[in-house]
C-alpha positions as YAML, in Angstrom:
chain: A
units: angstrom
residues:
- id: 1
  name: UNK
  ca: [157.25, 140.19, 116.01]
- id: 2
  name: UNK
  ca: [155.95, 142.74, 118.49]
- id: 3
  name: UNK
  ca: [152.55, 142.71, 116.83]
- id: 4
  name: UNK
  ca: [152.44, 138.91, 117.07]
- id: 5
  name: UNK
  ca: [152.82, 138.57, 120.86]
- id: 6
  name: UNK
  ca: [156.64, 138.95, 120.63]
- id: 7
  name: UNK
  ca: [156.97, 135.26, 119.85]
- id: 8
  name: UNK
  ca: [158.77, 133.79, 116.82]
- id: 9
  name: UNK
  ca: [156.26, 130.91, 116.67]
- id: 10
  name: UNK
  ca: [153.40, 133.36, 116.27]
- id: 11
  name: UNK
  ca: [155.15, 134.95, 113.28]
- id: 12
  name: UNK
  ca: [155.16, 131.56, 111.54]
- id: 13
  name: UNK
  ca: [151.36, 131.59, 111.10]
- id: 14
  name: UNK
  ca: [151.42, 132.92, 107.56]
- id: 15
  name: UNK
  ca: [154.33, 130.71, 106.52]
- id: 16
  name: UNK
  ca: [153.06, 127.44, 107.94]
- id: 17
  name: UNK
  ca: [149.33, 128.10, 107.49]
- id: 18
  name: UNK
  ca: [148.74, 126.94, 111.05]
- id: 19
  name: UNK
  ca: [148.70, 123.51, 112.60]
- id: 20
  name: UNK
  ca: [146.13, 120.94, 111.56]
- id: 21
  name: UNK
  ca: [142.66, 122.06, 112.68]
- id: 22
  name: UNK
  ca: [141.96, 118.49, 113.76]
- id: 23
  name: UNK
  ca: [144.14, 119.16, 116.80]
- id: 24
  name: UNK
  ca: [141.91, 122.07, 117.80]
- id: 25
  name: UNK
  ca: [138.79, 119.98, 117.33]
- id: 26
  name: UNK
  ca: [140.33, 117.15, 119.35]
- id: 27
  name: UNK
  ca: [141.03, 119.59, 122.17]
- id: 28
  name: UNK
  ca: [137.40, 120.78, 122.04]
- id: 29
  name: UNK
  ca: [136.13, 117.20, 122.07]
- id: 30
  name: UNK
  ca: [138.18, 116.46, 125.19]
- id: 31
  name: UNK
  ca: [136.78, 119.57, 126.89]
- id: 32
  name: UNK
  ca: [133.20, 118.69, 125.91]
- id: 33
  name: UNK
  ca: [133.41, 115.13, 127.16]
- id: 34
  name: UNK
  ca: [135.34, 116.06, 130.29]
- id: 35
  name: UNK
  ca: [133.29, 119.09, 131.34]
- id: 36
  name: UNK
  ca: [130.03, 119.00, 129.36]
- id: 37
  name: UNK
  ca: [129.08, 115.34, 129.09]
- id: 38
  name: UNK
  ca: [126.00, 115.93, 131.27]
- id: 39
  name: UNK
  ca: [124.93, 118.71, 128.89]
- id: 40
  name: UNK
  ca: [125.46, 116.35, 125.94]
- id: 41
  name: UNK
  ca: [123.21, 113.77, 127.57]
- id: 42
  name: UNK
  ca: [120.54, 116.39, 128.36]
- id: 43
  name: UNK
  ca: [120.52, 117.62, 124.74]
- id: 44
  name: UNK
  ca: [120.25, 114.04, 123.50]
- id: 45
  name: UNK
  ca: [117.38, 113.33, 125.92]
- id: 46
  name: UNK
  ca: [115.32, 116.41, 125.14]
- id: 47
  name: UNK
  ca: [115.89, 116.16, 121.39]
- id: 48
  name: UNK
  ca: [114.29, 112.72, 121.60]
- id: 49
  name: UNK
  ca: [111.10, 114.23, 123.05]
- id: 50
  name: UNK
  ca: [107.96, 114.08, 120.88]
- id: 51
  name: UNK
  ca: [107.18, 117.79, 121.21]
- id: 52
  name: UNK
  ca: [108.61, 119.73, 118.28]
- id: 53
  name: UNK
  ca: [108.85, 122.99, 120.23]
- id: 54
  name: UNK
  ca: [110.82, 121.36, 123.04]
- id: 55
  name: UNK
  ca: [113.28, 119.36, 120.98]
- id: 56
  name: UNK
  ca: [113.56, 122.27, 118.53]
- id: 57
  name: UNK
  ca: [114.60, 124.56, 121.37]
- id: 58
  name: UNK
  ca: [117.29, 122.13, 122.50]
- id: 59
  name: UNK
  ca: [118.49, 121.66, 118.92]
- id: 60
  name: UNK
  ca: [119.12, 125.41, 118.61]
- id: 61
  name: UNK
  ca: [120.44, 125.47, 122.18]
- id: 62
  name: UNK
  ca: [123.04, 122.82, 121.31]
- id: 63
  name: UNK
  ca: [124.22, 124.68, 118.22]
- id: 64
  name: UNK
  ca: [124.75, 127.89, 120.20]
- id: 65
  name: UNK
  ca: [125.58, 126.69, 123.70]
- id: 66
  name: UNK
  ca: [128.36, 124.22, 122.95]
- id: 67
  name: UNK
  ca: [130.66, 126.59, 120.99]
- id: 68
  name: UNK
  ca: [129.84, 129.46, 123.36]
- id: 69
  name: UNK
  ca: [130.75, 127.34, 126.38]
- id: 70
  name: UNK
  ca: [133.97, 126.23, 124.70]
- id: 71
  name: UNK
  ca: [134.86, 129.87, 124.11]
- id: 72
  name: UNK
  ca: [134.11, 130.59, 127.76]
- id: 73
  name: UNK
  ca: [136.46, 127.81, 128.89]
- id: 74
  name: UNK
  ca: [139.13, 129.17, 126.54]
- id: 75
  name: UNK
  ca: [138.80, 132.66, 128.03]
- id: 76
  name: UNK
  ca: [139.04, 131.43, 131.61]
- id: 77
  name: UNK
  ca: [142.06, 129.23, 130.87]
- id: 78
  name: UNK
  ca: [143.81, 131.96, 128.82]
- id: 79
  name: UNK
  ca: [143.91, 129.59, 125.85]
- id: 80
  name: UNK
  ca: [143.74, 132.46, 123.35]
- id: 81
  name: UNK
  ca: [147.03, 133.83, 124.68]
- id: 82
  name: UNK
  ca: [148.68, 130.42, 124.43]
- id: 83
  name: UNK
  ca: [147.27, 129.80, 120.95]
- id: 84
  name: UNK
  ca: [148.70, 133.14, 119.83]
- id: 85
  name: UNK
  ca: [152.16, 131.80, 120.66]
- id: 86
  name: UNK
  ca: [151.62, 128.69, 118.57]
- id: 87
  name: UNK
  ca: [151.56, 128.42, 114.77]
- id: 88
  name: UNK
  ca: [147.77, 128.28, 114.55]
- id: 89
  name: UNK
  ca: [146.26, 130.42, 111.82]
- id: 90
  name: UNK
  ca: [143.55, 132.79, 113.04]
- id: 91
  name: UNK
  ca: [141.19, 131.42, 110.42]
- id: 92
  name: UNK
  ca: [141.62, 127.87, 111.76]
- id: 93
  name: UNK
  ca: [140.97, 128.96, 115.34]
- id: 94
  name: UNK
  ca: [137.76, 130.71, 114.31]
- id: 95
  name: UNK
  ca: [136.65, 127.99, 111.93]
- id: 96
  name: UNK
  ca: [137.09, 125.35, 114.64]
- id: 97
  name: UNK
  ca: [134.39, 127.13, 116.66]
- id: 98
  name: UNK
  ca: [132.04, 127.11, 113.69]
- id: 99
  name: UNK
  ca: [132.74, 123.42, 113.09]
- id: 100
  name: UNK
  ca: [132.00, 122.62, 116.74]
- id: 101
  name: UNK
  ca: [128.69, 124.48, 116.39]
- id: 102
  name: UNK
  ca: [127.84, 122.62, 113.19]
- id: 103
  name: UNK
  ca: [128.74, 119.30, 114.82]
- id: 104
  name: UNK
  ca: [126.47, 120.11, 117.78]
- id: 105
  name: UNK
  ca: [123.65, 120.96, 115.35]
- id: 106
  name: UNK
  ca: [124.18, 117.70, 113.48]
- id: 107
  name: UNK
  ca: [124.14, 115.79, 116.76]
- id: 108
  name: UNK
  ca: [120.86, 117.41, 117.80]
- id: 109
  name: UNK
  ca: [119.31, 116.82, 114.38]
- id: 110
  name: UNK
  ca: [120.24, 113.12, 114.48]
- id: 111
  name: UNK
  ca: [118.74, 112.82, 117.96]
- id: 112
  name: UNK
  ca: [115.51, 114.42, 116.70]
- id: 113
  name: UNK
  ca: [115.35, 111.99, 113.78]
- id: 114
  name: UNK
  ca: [115.97, 109.07, 116.15]
- id: 115
  name: UNK
  ca: [113.21, 110.38, 118.37]
- id: 116
  name: UNK
  ca: [110.72, 110.40, 115.51]
- id: 117
  name: UNK
  ca: [111.74, 106.85, 114.60]
- id: 118
  name: UNK
  ca: [111.62, 105.47, 118.15]
- id: 119
  name: UNK
  ca: [108.21, 107.01, 118.76]
- id: 120
  name: UNK
  ca: [106.89, 105.35, 115.61]
- id: 121
  name: UNK
  ca: [105.74, 108.64, 114.11]
- id: 122
  name: UNK
  ca: [107.77, 108.19, 110.96]
- id: 123
  name: UNK
  ca: [109.55, 110.89, 109.05]
- id: 124
  name: UNK
  ca: [106.76, 112.78, 107.39]
- id: 125
  name: UNK
  ca: [107.16, 115.90, 105.30]
- id: 126
  name: UNK
  ca: [106.08, 118.14, 108.19]
- id: 127
  name: UNK
  ca: [108.70, 116.70, 110.57]
- id: 128
  name: UNK
  ca: [111.54, 116.91, 108.06]
- id: 129
  name: UNK
  ca: [110.57, 120.41, 106.93]
- id: 130
  name: UNK
  ca: [110.30, 121.62, 110.51]
- id: 131
  name: UNK
  ca: [113.69, 120.13, 111.37]
- id: 132
  name: UNK
  ca: [115.35, 121.76, 108.35]
- id: 133
  name: UNK
  ca: [113.88, 125.13, 109.29]
- id: 134
  name: UNK
  ca: [115.22, 124.74, 112.85]
- id: 135
  name: UNK
  ca: [118.71, 123.95, 111.57]
- id: 136
  name: UNK
  ca: [118.55, 126.93, 109.18]
- id: 137
  name: UNK
  ca: [117.46, 129.19, 112.04]
- id: 138
  name: UNK
  ca: [120.29, 127.93, 114.25]
- id: 139
  name: UNK
  ca: [122.82, 128.55, 111.46]
- id: 140
  name: UNK
  ca: [121.53, 132.10, 111.08]
- id: 141
  name: UNK
  ca: [121.90, 132.69, 114.82]
- id: 142
  name: UNK
  ca: [125.46, 131.36, 114.67]
- id: 143
  name: UNK
  ca: [126.27, 133.71, 111.79]
- id: 144
  name: UNK
  ca: [125.16, 136.70, 113.88]
- id: 145
  name: UNK
  ca: [126.42, 135.54, 117.28]
- id: 146
  name: UNK
  ca: [129.93, 134.28, 116.61]
- id: 147
  name: UNK
  ca: [131.44, 137.54, 115.27]
- id: 148
  name: UNK
  ca: [130.06, 139.35, 118.32]
- id: 149
  name: UNK
  ca: [131.51, 136.75, 120.69]
- id: 150
  name: UNK
  ca: [134.91, 136.94, 119.03]
- id: 151
  name: UNK
  ca: [134.90, 140.73, 119.22]
- id: 152
  name: UNK
  ca: [133.79, 141.40, 122.80]
- id: 153
  name: UNK
  ca: [134.23, 138.05, 124.53]
- id: 154
  name: UNK
  ca: [131.71, 135.59, 125.87]
- id: 155
  name: UNK
  ca: [130.53, 137.48, 128.96]
- id: 156
  name: UNK
  ca: [129.81, 140.77, 127.20]
- id: 157
  name: UNK
  ca: [128.78, 138.92, 124.06]
- id: 158
  name: UNK
  ca: [125.99, 137.07, 125.85]
- id: 159
  name: UNK
  ca: [124.45, 140.37, 126.89]
- id: 160
  name: UNK
  ca: [124.69, 141.78, 123.36]
- id: 161
  name: UNK
  ca: [123.17, 138.64, 121.84]
- id: 162
  name: UNK
  ca: [120.29, 138.59, 124.32]
- id: 163
  name: UNK
  ca: [119.57, 142.23, 123.52]
- id: 164
  name: UNK
  ca: [119.48, 141.34, 119.82]
- id: 165
  name: UNK
  ca: [117.09, 138.45, 120.45]
- id: 166
  name: UNK
  ca: [114.80, 140.63, 122.61]
- id: 167
  name: UNK
  ca: [114.78, 143.34, 119.94]
- id: 168
  name: UNK
  ca: [113.96, 140.74, 117.26]
- id: 169
  name: UNK
  ca: [111.13, 139.31, 119.39]
- id: 170
  name: UNK
  ca: [109.69, 142.80, 119.96]
- id: 171
  name: UNK
  ca: [109.94, 143.57, 116.23]
- id: 172
  name: UNK
  ca: [108.14, 140.33, 115.33]
- id: 173
  name: UNK
  ca: [105.41, 141.07, 117.88]
- id: 174
  name: UNK
  ca: [104.91, 144.59, 116.50]
- id: 175
  name: UNK
  ca: [104.82, 143.36, 112.89]
- id: 176
  name: UNK
  ca: [102.38, 140.62, 113.87]
- id: 177
  name: UNK
  ca: [100.05, 143.17, 115.44]
- id: 178
  name: UNK
  ca: [100.31, 145.23, 112.27]
- id: 179
  name: UNK
  ca: [99.18, 142.24, 110.21]
- id: 180
  name: UNK
  ca: [102.48, 141.26, 108.60]
- id: 181
  name: UNK
  ca: [101.94, 137.98, 106.66]
- id: 182
  name: UNK
  ca: [104.46, 135.76, 108.45]
- id: 183
  name: UNK
  ca: [102.91, 132.56, 107.12]
- id: 184
  name: UNK
  ca: [103.46, 133.57, 103.51]
- id: 185
  name: UNK
  ca: [106.92, 134.90, 104.35]
- id: 186
  name: UNK
  ca: [107.81, 131.51, 105.82]
- id: 187
  name: UNK
  ca: [106.55, 129.80, 102.72]
- id: 188
  name: UNK
  ca: [110.09, 129.71, 101.34]
- id: 189
  name: UNK
  ca: [111.14, 126.13, 100.75]
- id: 190
  name: UNK
  ca: [113.06, 124.50, 103.58]
- id: 191
  name: UNK
  ca: [116.10, 123.58, 101.40]
- id: 192
  name: UNK
  ca: [116.38, 127.21, 100.29]
- id: 193
  name: UNK
  ca: [116.25, 128.34, 103.93]
- id: 194
  name: UNK
  ca: [118.96, 125.82, 104.83]
- id: 195
  name: UNK
  ca: [121.12, 127.04, 101.95]
- id: 196
  name: UNK
  ca: [120.65, 130.60, 103.16]
- id: 197
  name: UNK
  ca: [121.74, 129.64, 106.67]
- id: 198
  name: UNK
  ca: [124.86, 127.91, 105.33]
- id: 199
  name: UNK
  ca: [125.75, 130.90, 103.14]
- id: 200
  name: UNK
  ca: [125.30, 133.31, 106.05]
- id: 201
  name: UNK
  ca: [127.58, 131.18, 108.23]
- id: 202
  name: UNK
  ca: [130.27, 131.00, 105.57]
- id: 203
  name: UNK
  ca: [130.10, 134.75, 104.99]
- id: 204
  name: UNK
  ca: [130.39, 135.43, 108.72]
- id: 205
  name: UNK
  ca: [133.61, 133.39, 109.10]
- id: 206
  name: UNK
  ca: [135.95, 136.10, 107.68]
- id: 207
  name: UNK
  ca: [134.03, 138.69, 109.68]
- id: 208
  name: UNK
  ca: [134.63, 136.68, 112.86]
- id: 209
  name: UNK
  ca: [138.34, 136.38, 111.97]
- id: 210
  name: UNK
  ca: [138.61, 140.17, 111.67]
- id: 211
  name: UNK
  ca: [136.73, 140.60, 114.95]
- id: 212
  name: UNK
  ca: [139.13, 138.27, 116.76]
- id: 213
  name: UNK
  ca: [142.13, 140.11, 115.30]
- id: 214
  name: UNK
  ca: [140.71, 143.45, 116.45]
- id: 215
  name: UNK
  ca: [140.15, 142.11, 119.94]
- id: 216
  name: UNK
  ca: [143.72, 140.78, 120.06]
- id: 217
  name: UNK
  ca: [144.80, 144.29, 119.17]
...
């Protein structure tokens, strides 16, 4: 039991398979509504805006910010230590963060669709395709970000993630100056891009589980 926080309950993880993940999601929902309801309203408001760049930014922001903020609250409240003493499987604890990110993405996407409808623009092919690409991009960012956050924590993880984003932006700028055909590269169908984002997220879940176990030591 020494490797499992010296607690008999923690050693029951493999036998019980963890408590129902719905309890973890319910805890996250209470935290979001109690501490982040203003952020929820801001995301809903800006996703309703007619400008694709603006509501697209807040769609991606919701998918990354909500789970990251929940992880930050968990770190400050020492929830990870408490959860290690309870029969929660590591996979369920990690997967609950992914589910919260997917739920935030779905919320932002619905707000964007409502915005198009309210503004009377209709749901044309361009709007739907652009929205699918934004969701796929957000899923890809989650797949890269979450394992890092589980390994080094939120505070250090934010720095690492920003460095990755800056490096990616610099690489894209250099390739653009060199004449790389981004338009043809982005010609991949939106459903295929969405499928790729989903696959990347699913593949990153076991990686994030291993990262959390390494951090727990």
